[in-house]
mmCIF file of C-alpha atoms in Angstrom:
data_model
loop_
_atom_site.group_PDB
_atom_site.id
_atom_site.type_symbol
_atom_site.label_atom_id
_atom_site.label_comp_id
_atom_site.label_asym_id
_atom_site.label_seq_id
_atom_site.Cartn_x
_atom_site.Cartn_y
_atom_site.Cartn_z
ATOM 1 C CA UNK A 79 54.416 12.507 4.093
ATOM 2 C CA UNK A 80 53.901 14.139 0.543
ATOM 3 C CA UNK A 81 57.259 13.251 -0.880
ATOM 4 C CA UNK A 82 59.738 10.499 -1.064
ATOM 5 C CA UNK A 83 62.807 12.585 -0.422
ATOM 6 C CA UNK A 84 64.794 12.383 2.577
ATOM 7 C CA UNK A 85 65.839 15.730 3.704
ATOM 8 C CA UNK A 86 68.815 14.127 5.580
ATOM 9 C CA UNK A 87 69.787 12.240 2.341
ATOM 10 C CA UNK A 88 68.957 14.490 -0.806
ATOM 11 C CA UNK A 89 70.076 12.037 -3.189
ATOM 12 C CA UNK A 90 68.034 8.934 -1.857
ATOM 13 C CA UNK A 91 64.273 8.230 -1.976
ATOM 14 C CA UNK A 92 61.989 6.025 -0.273
ATOM 15 C CA UNK A 93 59.432 3.655 -1.365
ATOM 16 C CA UNK A 94 57.044 5.505 -3.983
ATOM 17 C CA UNK A 95 54.757 2.717 -4.677
ATOM 18 C CA UNK A 96 51.620 4.123 -3.838
ATOM 19 C CA UNK A 97 51.341 5.079 -7.538
ATOM 20 C CA UNK A 98 50.119 2.955 -10.317
ATOM 21 C CA UNK A 99 52.626 0.443 -11.574
ATOM 22 C CA UNK A 100 53.126 1.840 -14.838
ATOM 23 C CA UNK A 101 53.879 5.287 -12.961
ATOM 24 C CA UNK A 102 56.417 3.584 -10.778
ATOM 25 C CA UNK A 103 58.085 2.141 -14.014
ATOM 26 C CA UNK A 104 58.238 5.653 -15.402
ATOM 27 C CA UNK A 105 59.770 7.016 -12.326
ATOM 28 C CA UNK A 106 62.428 4.445 -12.068
ATOM 29 C CA UNK A 107 63.159 5.138 -15.916
ATOM 30 C CA UNK A 108 63.594 8.726 -15.336
ATOM 31 C CA UNK A 109 66.105 8.350 -12.487
ATOM 32 C CA UNK A 110 68.097 5.436 -13.757
ATOM 33 C CA UNK A 111 68.113 5.520 -17.391
ATOM 34 C CA UNK A 112 67.405 9.033 -18.209
ATOM 35 C CA UNK A 113 69.677 10.320 -15.073
ATOM 36 C CA UNK A 114 67.355 12.950 -13.871
ATOM 37 C CA UNK A 115 68.166 13.953 -10.176
ATOM 38 C CA UNK A 116 66.107 12.747 -7.310
ATOM 39 C CA UNK A 117 64.202 16.153 -6.895
ATOM 40 C CA UNK A 118 63.129 16.072 -10.290
ATOM 41 C CA UNK A 119 61.762 12.706 -10.221
ATOM 42 C CA UNK A 120 60.224 13.614 -6.852
ATOM 43 C CA UNK A 121 58.392 16.544 -8.726
ATOM 44 C CA UNK A 122 57.052 13.990 -11.324
ATOM 45 C CA UNK A 123 56.091 11.524 -8.505
ATOM 46 C CA UNK A 124 54.056 14.260 -6.677
ATOM 47 C CA UNK A 125 52.326 15.730 -9.775
ATOM 48 C CA UNK A 126 51.156 12.157 -11.013
ATOM 49 C CA UNK A 127 50.133 10.983 -7.772
ATOM 50 C CA UNK A 128 47.803 14.167 -7.709
ATOM 51 C CA UNK A 129 46.580 13.903 -11.071
ATOM 52 C CA UNK A 130 45.508 10.039 -10.601
ATOM 53 C CA UNK A 131 43.982 10.680 -7.459
ATOM 54 C CA UNK A 132 41.957 13.384 -9.074
ATOM 55 C CA UNK A 133 41.212 11.115 -11.975
ATOM 56 C CA UNK A 134 39.571 8.442 -9.866
ATOM 57 C CA UNK A 135 37.645 11.275 -7.950
ATOM 58 C CA UNK A 136 36.600 12.939 -11.246
ATOM 59 C CA UNK A 137 35.627 9.668 -12.969
ATOM 60 C CA UNK A 138 33.459 8.891 -9.953
ATOM 61 C CA UNK A 139 35.553 5.865 -9.247
ATOM 62 C CA UNK A 140 35.609 6.907 -5.382
ATOM 63 C CA UNK A 141 33.005 8.499 -3.063
ATOM 64 C CA UNK A 142 32.549 12.123 -3.994
ATOM 65 C CA UNK A 143 33.795 13.301 -0.485
ATOM 66 C CA UNK A 144 36.893 11.259 -0.373
ATOM 67 C CA UNK A 145 40.092 13.380 0.892
ATOM 68 C CA UNK A 146 42.543 13.199 -1.891
ATOM 69 C CA UNK A 147 45.266 11.885 0.458
ATOM 70 C CA UNK A 148 42.957 8.892 1.002
ATOM 71 C CA UNK A 149 42.376 7.763 -2.666
ATOM 72 C CA UNK A 150 44.220 4.643 -3.311
ATOM 73 C CA UNK A 151 45.428 4.805 -6.952
ATOM 74 C CA UNK A 152 47.623 1.525 -7.191
ATOM 75 C CA UNK A 153 44.766 -0.410 -8.833
ATOM 76 C CA UNK A 154 44.844 1.851 -11.995
ATOM 77 C CA UNK A 155 46.059 0.043 -15.059
ATOM 78 C CA UNK A 156 46.702 0.256 -18.609
ATOM 79 C CA UNK A 157 43.103 0.240 -19.730
ATOM 80 C CA UNK A 158 42.255 3.052 -17.454
ATOM 81 C CA UNK A 159 45.309 5.080 -18.383
ATOM 82 C CA UNK A 160 44.422 4.670 -22.003
ATOM 83 C CA UNK A 161 40.799 6.019 -21.127
ATOM 84 C CA UNK A 162 42.525 9.440 -20.378
ATOM 85 C CA UNK A 163 41.262 12.118 -22.480
ATOM 86 C CA UNK A 164 42.304 15.475 -23.347
ATOM 87 C CA UNK A 165 39.193 16.706 -21.386
ATOM 88 C CA UNK A 166 40.216 14.976 -18.412
ATOM 89 C CA UNK A 167 43.339 17.239 -18.438
ATOM 90 C CA UNK A 168 41.910 20.284 -18.972
ATOM 91 C CA UNK A 169 39.343 19.456 -16.124
ATOM 92 C CA UNK A 170 42.556 18.658 -13.792
ATOM 93 C CA UNK A 171 44.272 21.914 -14.758
ATOM 94 C CA UNK A 172 40.921 23.728 -14.028
ATOM 95 C CA UNK A 173 41.154 21.848 -10.429
ATOM 96 C CA UNK A 174 44.629 22.634 -9.595
ATOM 97 C CA UNK A 175 43.976 26.244 -10.325
ATOM 98 C CA UNK A 176 40.789 26.819 -8.531
ATOM 99 C CA UNK A 177 40.679 24.082 -5.739
ATOM 100 C CA UNK A 178 44.536 24.006 -4.801
ATOM 101 C CA UNK A 179 45.178 27.644 -5.998
ATOM 102 C CA UNK A 180 48.264 26.584 -8.071
ATOM 103 C CA UNK A 181 50.192 29.387 -9.746
ATOM 104 C CA UNK A 182 51.028 29.278 -13.412
ATOM 105 C CA UNK A 183 54.573 27.877 -12.727
ATOM 106 C CA UNK A 184 53.031 25.016 -10.663
ATOM 107 C CA UNK A 185 50.446 24.413 -13.311
ATOM 108 C CA UNK A 186 53.041 24.316 -15.939
ATOM 109 C CA UNK A 187 55.280 21.918 -13.928
ATOM 110 C CA UNK A 188 52.073 19.472 -13.473
ATOM 111 C CA UNK A 189 51.472 19.697 -17.220
ATOM 112 C CA UNK A 190 55.067 18.801 -17.995
ATOM 113 C CA UNK A 191 55.107 15.736 -15.352
ATOM 114 C CA UNK A 192 51.952 14.515 -17.445
ATOM 115 C CA UNK A 193 53.229 14.899 -20.789
ATOM 116 C CA UNK A 194 56.310 13.307 -19.737
ATOM 117 C CA UNK A 195 54.682 10.373 -18.765
ATOM 118 C CA UNK A 196 52.240 9.703 -21.679
ATOM 119 C CA UNK A 197 55.298 10.632 -23.928
ATOM 120 C CA UNK A 198 57.073 7.779 -22.151
ATOM 121 C CA UNK A 199 53.921 5.338 -22.754
ATOM 122 C CA UNK A 200 53.904 6.377 -26.473
ATOM 123 C CA UNK A 201 57.047 6.621 -27.789
ATOM 124 C CA UNK A 202 59.228 4.216 -25.535
ATOM 125 C CA UNK A 203 56.736 1.637 -24.229
ATOM 126 C CA UNK A 204 54.623 1.674 -27.371
ATOM 127 C CA UNK A 205 51.402 1.265 -25.214
ATOM 128 C CA UNK A 206 49.615 4.165 -26.084
ATOM 129 C CA UNK A 207 49.002 5.384 -29.941
ATOM 130 C CA UNK A 208 48.221 8.864 -28.981
ATOM 131 C CA UNK A 209 49.371 11.321 -26.000
ATOM 132 C CA UNK A 210 46.171 13.020 -24.805
ATOM 133 C CA UNK A 211 48.520 15.810 -23.323
ATOM 134 C CA UNK A 212 50.165 16.755 -26.920
ATOM 135 C CA UNK A 213 47.323 19.286 -27.567
ATOM 136 C CA UNK A 214 47.509 21.125 -24.222
ATOM 137 C CA UNK A 215 49.615 24.338 -24.267
ATOM 138 C CA UNK A 216 51.850 25.037 -21.303
ATOM 139 C CA UNK A 217 50.274 27.919 -19.102
ATOM 140 C CA UNK A 218 52.228 31.338 -19.834
ATOM 141 C CA UNK A 219 54.487 32.268 -17.338
ATOM 142 C CA UNK A 220 55.355 35.757 -16.128
ATOM 143 C CA UNK A 221 59.040 36.662 -16.714
ATOM 144 C CA UNK A 222 60.611 37.845 -13.528
ATOM 145 C CA UNK A 223 64.008 39.561 -13.363
ATOM 146 C CA UNK A 224 66.416 37.587 -10.940
ATOM 147 C CA UNK A 225 66.707 39.061 -7.611
ATOM 148 C CA UNK A 226 70.333 39.500 -6.398
ATOM 149 C CA UNK A 227 72.614 41.464 -3.988
ATOM 150 C CA UNK A 228 74.493 44.700 -4.801
ATOM 151 C CA UNK A 229 78.117 44.377 -4.501
ATOM 152 C CA UNK A 230 77.912 46.639 -1.331
ATOM 153 C CA UNK A 231 75.525 44.064 0.130
ATOM 154 C CA UNK A 232 77.743 41.121 -0.969
ATOM 155 C CA UNK A 233 80.685 42.684 0.956
ATOM 156 C CA UNK A 234 78.695 43.286 3.930
ATOM 157 C CA UNK A 235 77.476 39.887 3.955
ATOM 158 C CA UNK A 236 81.103 38.733 3.756
ATOM 159 C CA UNK A 237 82.023 41.032 6.547
ATOM 160 C CA UNK A 238 79.438 39.721 9.012
ATOM 161 C CA UNK A 239 79.806 36.164 9.228
ATOM 162 C CA UNK A 240 78.698 35.228 12.807
ATOM 163 C CA UNK A 241 79.219 31.786 13.772
ATOM 164 C CA UNK A 242 81.661 29.502 15.910
ATOM 165 C CA UNK A 243 82.557 27.684 12.811
ATOM 166 C CA UNK A 244 83.756 30.679 10.880
ATOM 167 C CA UNK A 245 85.883 29.107 8.195
ATOM 168 C CA UNK A 246 83.089 26.877 7.113
ATOM 169 C CA UNK A 247 80.557 29.401 7.024
ATOM 170 C CA UNK A 248 82.527 32.044 5.241
ATOM 171 C CA UNK A 249 83.702 29.485 2.678
ATOM 172 C CA UNK A 250 80.092 28.536 2.044
ATOM 173 C CA UNK A 251 79.286 32.025 1.186
ATOM 174 C CA UNK A 252 82.380 32.848 -0.702
ATOM 175 C CA UNK A 253 81.687 29.708 -3.124
ATOM 176 C CA UNK A 254 78.257 30.727 -3.476
ATOM 177 C CA UNK A 255 79.132 34.388 -4.554
ATOM 178 C CA UNK A 256 82.104 33.469 -6.550
ATOM 179 C CA UNK A 257 81.191 30.482 -8.232
ATOM 180 C CA UNK A 258 77.151 30.493 -8.695
ATOM 181 C CA UNK A 259 76.631 26.877 -7.241
ATOM 182 C CA UNK A 260 73.376 25.695 -6.412
ATOM 183 C CA UNK A 261 72.675 24.674 -2.750
ATOM 184 C CA UNK A 262 72.604 20.884 -3.474
ATOM 185 C CA UNK A 263 75.772 21.082 -5.647
ATOM 186 C CA UNK A 264 77.375 22.576 -2.669
ATOM 187 C CA UNK A 265 76.189 20.281 0.201
ATOM 188 C CA UNK A 266 77.556 17.390 -2.032
ATOM 189 C CA UNK A 267 81.118 18.637 -2.369
ATOM 190 C CA UNK A 268 83.541 15.894 -1.478
ATOM 191 C CA UNK A 269 87.189 16.779 -0.390
ATOM 192 C CA UNK A 270 88.432 14.971 -3.290
ATOM 193 C CA UNK A 271 86.461 17.178 -5.754
ATOM 194 C CA UNK A 272 89.131 19.988 -5.092
ATOM 195 C CA UNK A 273 91.766 19.617 -7.708
ATOM 196 C CA UNK A 274 95.595 20.878 -7.490
ATOM 197 C CA UNK A 275 94.766 22.870 -10.720
ATOM 198 C CA UNK A 276 92.499 25.371 -8.966
ATOM 199 C CA UNK A 277 89.326 23.660 -10.188
ATOM 200 C CA UNK A 278 86.584 21.973 -8.335
ATOM 201 C CA UNK A 279 84.283 19.042 -9.633
ATOM 202 C CA UNK A 280 80.752 20.085 -9.253
ATOM 203 C CA UNK A 281 78.120 17.296 -9.837
ATOM 204 C CA UNK A 282 74.853 19.132 -10.929
ATOM 205 C CA UNK A 283 71.391 18.533 -12.079
ATOM 206 C CA UNK A 284 71.068 15.131 -13.772
ATOM 207 C CA UNK A 285 74.482 13.895 -12.414
ATOM 208 C CA UNK A 286 75.994 15.986 -14.903
ATOM 209 C CA UNK A 287 79.744 16.823 -14.000
ATOM 210 C CA UNK A 288 81.317 20.372 -14.562
ATOM 211 C CA UNK A 289 84.576 21.856 -13.608
ATOM 212 C CA UNK A 290 84.658 25.239 -12.026
ATOM 213 C CA UNK A 291 87.668 27.531 -11.717
ATOM 214 C CA UNK A 292 88.543 28.732 -8.304
ATOM 215 C CA UNK A 293 89.703 32.389 -7.777
ATOM 216 C CA UNK A 294 91.880 33.524 -5.066
ATOM 217 C CA UNK A 295 89.276 34.027 -2.609
ATOM 218 C CA UNK A 296 87.748 30.803 -3.106
ATOM 219 C CA UNK A 297 91.186 28.997 -2.972
ATOM 220 C CA UNK A 298 91.965 30.971 0.283
ATOM 221 C CA UNK A 299 88.857 30.336 2.283
ATOM 222 C CA UNK A 300 89.047 26.498 1.108
ATOM 223 C CA UNK A 301 92.555 26.563 2.472
ATOM 224 C CA UNK A 302 91.377 27.751 5.962
ATOM 225 C CA UNK A 303 88.427 25.655 5.937
ATOM 226 C CA UNK A 304 90.147 22.300 5.209
ATOM 227 C CA UNK A 305 92.801 23.285 7.892
ATOM 228 C CA UNK A 306 89.933 23.812 10.736
ATOM 229 C CA UNK A 307 88.195 20.808 9.405
ATOM 230 C CA UNK A 308 91.218 18.597 9.961
ATOM 231 C CA UNK A 309 91.476 19.642 13.470
ATOM 232 C CA UNK A 310 87.834 18.731 14.437
ATOM 233 C CA UNK A 311 88.148 16.141 17.098
ATOM 234 C CA UNK A 312 84.906 14.249 16.073
ATOM 235 C CA UNK A 313 85.276 14.423 12.234
ATOM 236 C CA UNK A 314 83.015 11.432 11.020
ATOM 237 C CA UNK A 315 82.333 11.954 7.406
ATOM 238 C CA UNK A 316 85.701 11.814 5.961
ATOM 239 C CA UNK A 317 84.520 12.564 2.754
ATOM 240 C CA UNK A 318 82.317 15.695 2.987
ATOM 241 C CA UNK A 319 83.941 18.989 2.549
ATOM 242 C CA UNK A 320 81.336 20.757 4.710
ATOM 243 C CA UNK A 321 80.525 19.146 8.161
ATOM 244 C CA UNK A 322 78.687 19.750 11.428
ATOM 245 C CA UNK A 323 81.036 21.142 14.095
ATOM 246 C CA UNK A 324 78.816 19.373 16.589
ATOM 247 C CA UNK A 325 78.481 15.991 14.949
ATOM 248 C CA UNK A 326 81.226 15.828 12.334
ATOM 249 C CA UNK A 327 79.008 14.738 9.576
ATOM 250 C CA UNK A 328 78.130 16.205 6.264
ATOM 251 C CA UNK A 329 75.606 19.283 6.805
ATOM 252 C CA UNK A 330 72.349 19.408 5.330
ATOM 253 C CA UNK A 331 70.480 21.432 2.572
ATOM 254 C CA UNK A 332 68.391 23.027 5.468
ATOM 255 C CA UNK A 333 71.468 23.747 7.697
ATOM 256 C CA UNK A 334 72.980 25.655 5.140
ATOM 257 C CA UNK A 335 69.872 27.784 4.546
ATOM 258 C CA UNK A 336 69.920 28.535 8.145
ATOM 259 C CA UNK A 337 73.629 29.558 8.044
ATOM 260 C CA UNK A 338 72.931 31.951 5.070
ATOM 261 C CA UNK A 339 69.800 33.267 6.798
ATOM 262 C CA UNK A 340 71.667 34.085 9.987
ATOM 263 C CA UNK A 341 74.330 35.973 7.989
ATOM 264 C CA UNK A 342 72.001 37.694 6.136
ATOM 265 C CA UNK A 343 70.296 38.948 9.214
ATOM 266 C CA UNK A 344 73.760 39.795 10.715
ATOM 267 C CA UNK A 345 74.555 42.060 7.848
ATOM 268 C CA UNK A 346 71.248 43.829 7.997
ATOM 269 C CA UNK A 347 69.967 41.905 4.793
ATOM 270 C CA UNK A 348 67.070 40.163 6.254
ATOM 271 C CA UNK A 349 63.542 40.844 5.004
ATOM 272 C CA UNK A 350 64.575 41.716 1.450
ATOM 273 C CA UNK A 351 63.718 38.446 0.039
ATOM 274 C CA UNK A 352 67.314 37.328 -0.167
ATOM 275 C CA UNK A 353 68.037 33.423 -0.060
ATOM 276 C CA UNK A 354 70.845 31.142 -0.938
ATOM 277 C CA UNK A 355 69.423 30.861 -4.567
ATOM 278 C CA UNK A 356 69.474 34.466 -4.777
ATOM 279 C CA UNK A 357 73.222 34.167 -3.801
ATOM 280 C CA UNK A 358 73.610 32.291 -7.035
ATOM 281 C CA UNK A 359 71.636 35.027 -8.909
ATOM 282 C CA UNK A 360 74.455 37.560 -7.399
ATOM 283 C CA UNK A 361 77.428 35.605 -8.683
ATOM 284 C CA UNK A 362 75.727 35.229 -12.077
ATOM 285 C CA UNK A 363 74.867 38.864 -12.245
ATOM 286 C CA UNK A 364 78.031 40.139 -11.024
ATOM 287 C CA UNK A 365 80.153 38.325 -13.411
ATOM 288 C CA UNK A 366 78.070 39.546 -16.323
ATOM 289 C CA UNK A 367 77.634 43.035 -15.345
ATOM 290 C CA UNK A 368 81.047 43.778 -13.532
ATOM 291 C CA UNK A 369 83.065 41.426 -15.192
ATOM 292 C CA UNK A 370 81.828 41.361 -18.747
ATOM 293 C CA UNK A 371 81.575 37.603 -18.936
ATOM 294 C CA UNK A 372 80.063 36.224 -21.926
ATOM 295 C CA UNK A 373 76.949 33.965 -21.944
ATOM 296 C CA UNK A 374 78.549 30.852 -23.186
ATOM 297 C CA UNK A 375 81.215 30.950 -20.435
ATOM 298 C CA UNK A 376 78.567 31.665 -17.926
ATOM 299 C CA UNK A 377 76.193 28.888 -19.025
ATOM 300 C CA UNK A 378 79.065 26.620 -18.292
ATOM 301 C CA UNK A 379 79.945 28.042 -14.834
ATOM 302 C CA UNK A 380 76.251 27.818 -13.802
ATOM 303 C CA UNK A 381 75.815 24.299 -15.377
ATOM 304 C CA UNK A 382 72.839 25.357 -17.535
ATOM 305 C CA UNK A 383 71.799 22.925 -20.164
ATOM 306 C CA UNK A 384 70.737 25.562 -22.359
ATOM 307 C CA UNK A 385 72.076 29.377 -22.901
ATOM 308 C CA UNK A 386 68.709 30.516 -23.042
ATOM 309 C CA UNK A 387 68.580 29.872 -19.424
ATOM 310 C CA UNK A 388 71.404 31.871 -18.814
ATOM 311 C CA UNK A 389 70.228 34.728 -20.780
ATOM 312 C CA UNK A 390 68.023 36.101 -17.844
ATOM 313 C CA UNK A 391 70.945 37.745 -16.990
ATOM 314 C CA UNK A 392 71.548 39.920 -20.071
ATOM 315 C CA UNK A 393 69.042 42.568 -18.716
ATOM 316 C CA UNK A 394 71.799 43.906 -16.618
ATOM 317 C CA UNK A 395 73.620 45.606 -18.736
ATOM 318 C CA UNK A 396 85.713 35.566 -25.329
ATOM 319 C CA UNK A 397 86.396 34.731 -21.559
ATOM 320 C CA UNK A 398 87.923 31.456 -20.446
ATOM 321 C CA UNK A 399 86.393 29.672 -17.636
ATOM 322 C CA UNK A 400 89.464 30.727 -15.528
ATOM 323 C CA UNK A 401 89.119 34.435 -16.605
ATOM 324 C CA UNK A 402 85.131 34.321 -15.816
ATOM 325 C CA UNK A 403 86.047 33.029 -12.469
ATOM 326 C CA UNK A 404 88.515 35.765 -11.821
ATOM 327 C CA UNK A 405 86.185 38.536 -13.101
ATOM 328 C CA UNK A 406 83.971 38.466 -10.025
ATOM 329 C CA UNK A 407 84.220 41.316 -7.981
ATOM 330 C CA UNK A 408 84.382 39.156 -4.971
ATOM 331 C CA UNK A 409 87.413 37.463 -6.132
ATOM 332 C CA UNK A 410 89.847 39.499 -4.201
ATOM 333 C CA UNK A 411 87.821 39.929 -1.248
ATOM 334 C CA UNK A 412 89.130 37.793 1.902
ATOM 335 C CA UNK A 413 88.282 38.706 5.390
ATOM 336 C CA UNK A 414 90.006 37.251 8.173
ATOM 337 C CA UNK A 415 87.858 35.980 11.568
ATOM 338 C CA UNK A 416 87.318 38.852 13.877
ATOM 339 C CA UNK A 417 86.736 39.025 17.483
ATOM 340 C CA UNK A 418 83.016 40.126 16.569
ATOM 341 C CA UNK A 419 82.142 36.590 15.206
ATOM 342 C CA UNK A 420 80.647 35.602 18.248
ATOM 343 C CA UNK A 421 77.445 33.727 18.561
ATOM 344 C CA UNK A 422 77.712 29.976 19.030
ATOM 345 C CA UNK A 423 75.740 28.524 15.880
ATOM 346 C CA UNK A 424 76.701 25.217 16.469
ATOM 347 C CA UNK A 425 75.427 24.929 19.852
ATOM 348 C CA UNK A 426 71.891 23.515 20.495
ATOM 349 C CA UNK A 427 69.550 26.572 20.088
ATOM 350 C CA UNK A 428 66.157 24.714 19.750
ATOM 351 C CA UNK A 429 64.696 22.926 16.759
ATOM 352 C CA UNK A 430 66.417 25.533 14.160
ATOM 353 C CA UNK A 431 69.758 24.491 15.106
ATOM 354 C CA UNK A 432 69.189 20.816 16.017
ATOM 355 C CA UNK A 433 70.135 19.255 12.484
ATOM 356 C CA UNK A 434 73.665 20.449 12.456
#
């Protein structure tokens, strides 16, 4: 297994002690002291493990033809880490480009992980005097415009929810399209996160909390979901808002992806490159383009750390957060379950639906 993230428990990790002790210490510090998300620390883990496996191979510390996954790096200590030169890092970047076919974004992430590790050893632990990664420039990234659904496509998606747990799946789409939350944020919502004042508490990257105002469409769909959820005879997870009809437990990230994929197909929108994350782009784009929401309000709604991240939406074209939520063109849409909503999505239909 290449990662330590448990797909059924996205906020938990397993043992990553197949890495050098100082790397393990850095990962623990990143998660417990800096408060970075498990997925971010997971990326650090993978990148640093890849680098030190390459390092041993490149330095001739293991036989030349040893498969990378068989290289034990637990014995790498401070002296070997001190011996890492800038030239070694350039060789590693060449290796991941030529041998592993890493794109610029992947190479930039790996370099960021390495820079962070050596910065930790230099500045925080005072174990190194010089960071060998300081002078290496980050690979240039192509700027891509965010892909999003048009307003008509969003309406078709909401009108074509096929599920035997309609209230849950319709609410999932409604929150994505209106609030622009991340997939991990939606899955981890608890019933107690919904407040009487019409706001919802979202826990984002780095365990940072934010309040998002709910518009009429969100409140209506949430009300129907909570009523349907309370009627489940096998409700096991009393805290989770989104649960499986079959098991009564919190649904997984992958299950939400499957639900969105099925609904996109039912709406005739499959094959267009749309995904869960594209629904987040859609929410942000619609609020900016159709609702005229300013960047600072949009930044708070999306949970971006910097407004520069939010500015990718300015290619399309002073509200309070409540006004921003109501500015979404999806805010007034509220479709009741129709007789056509038939396929039984929660029955065992093979491996794809087994998780629910």
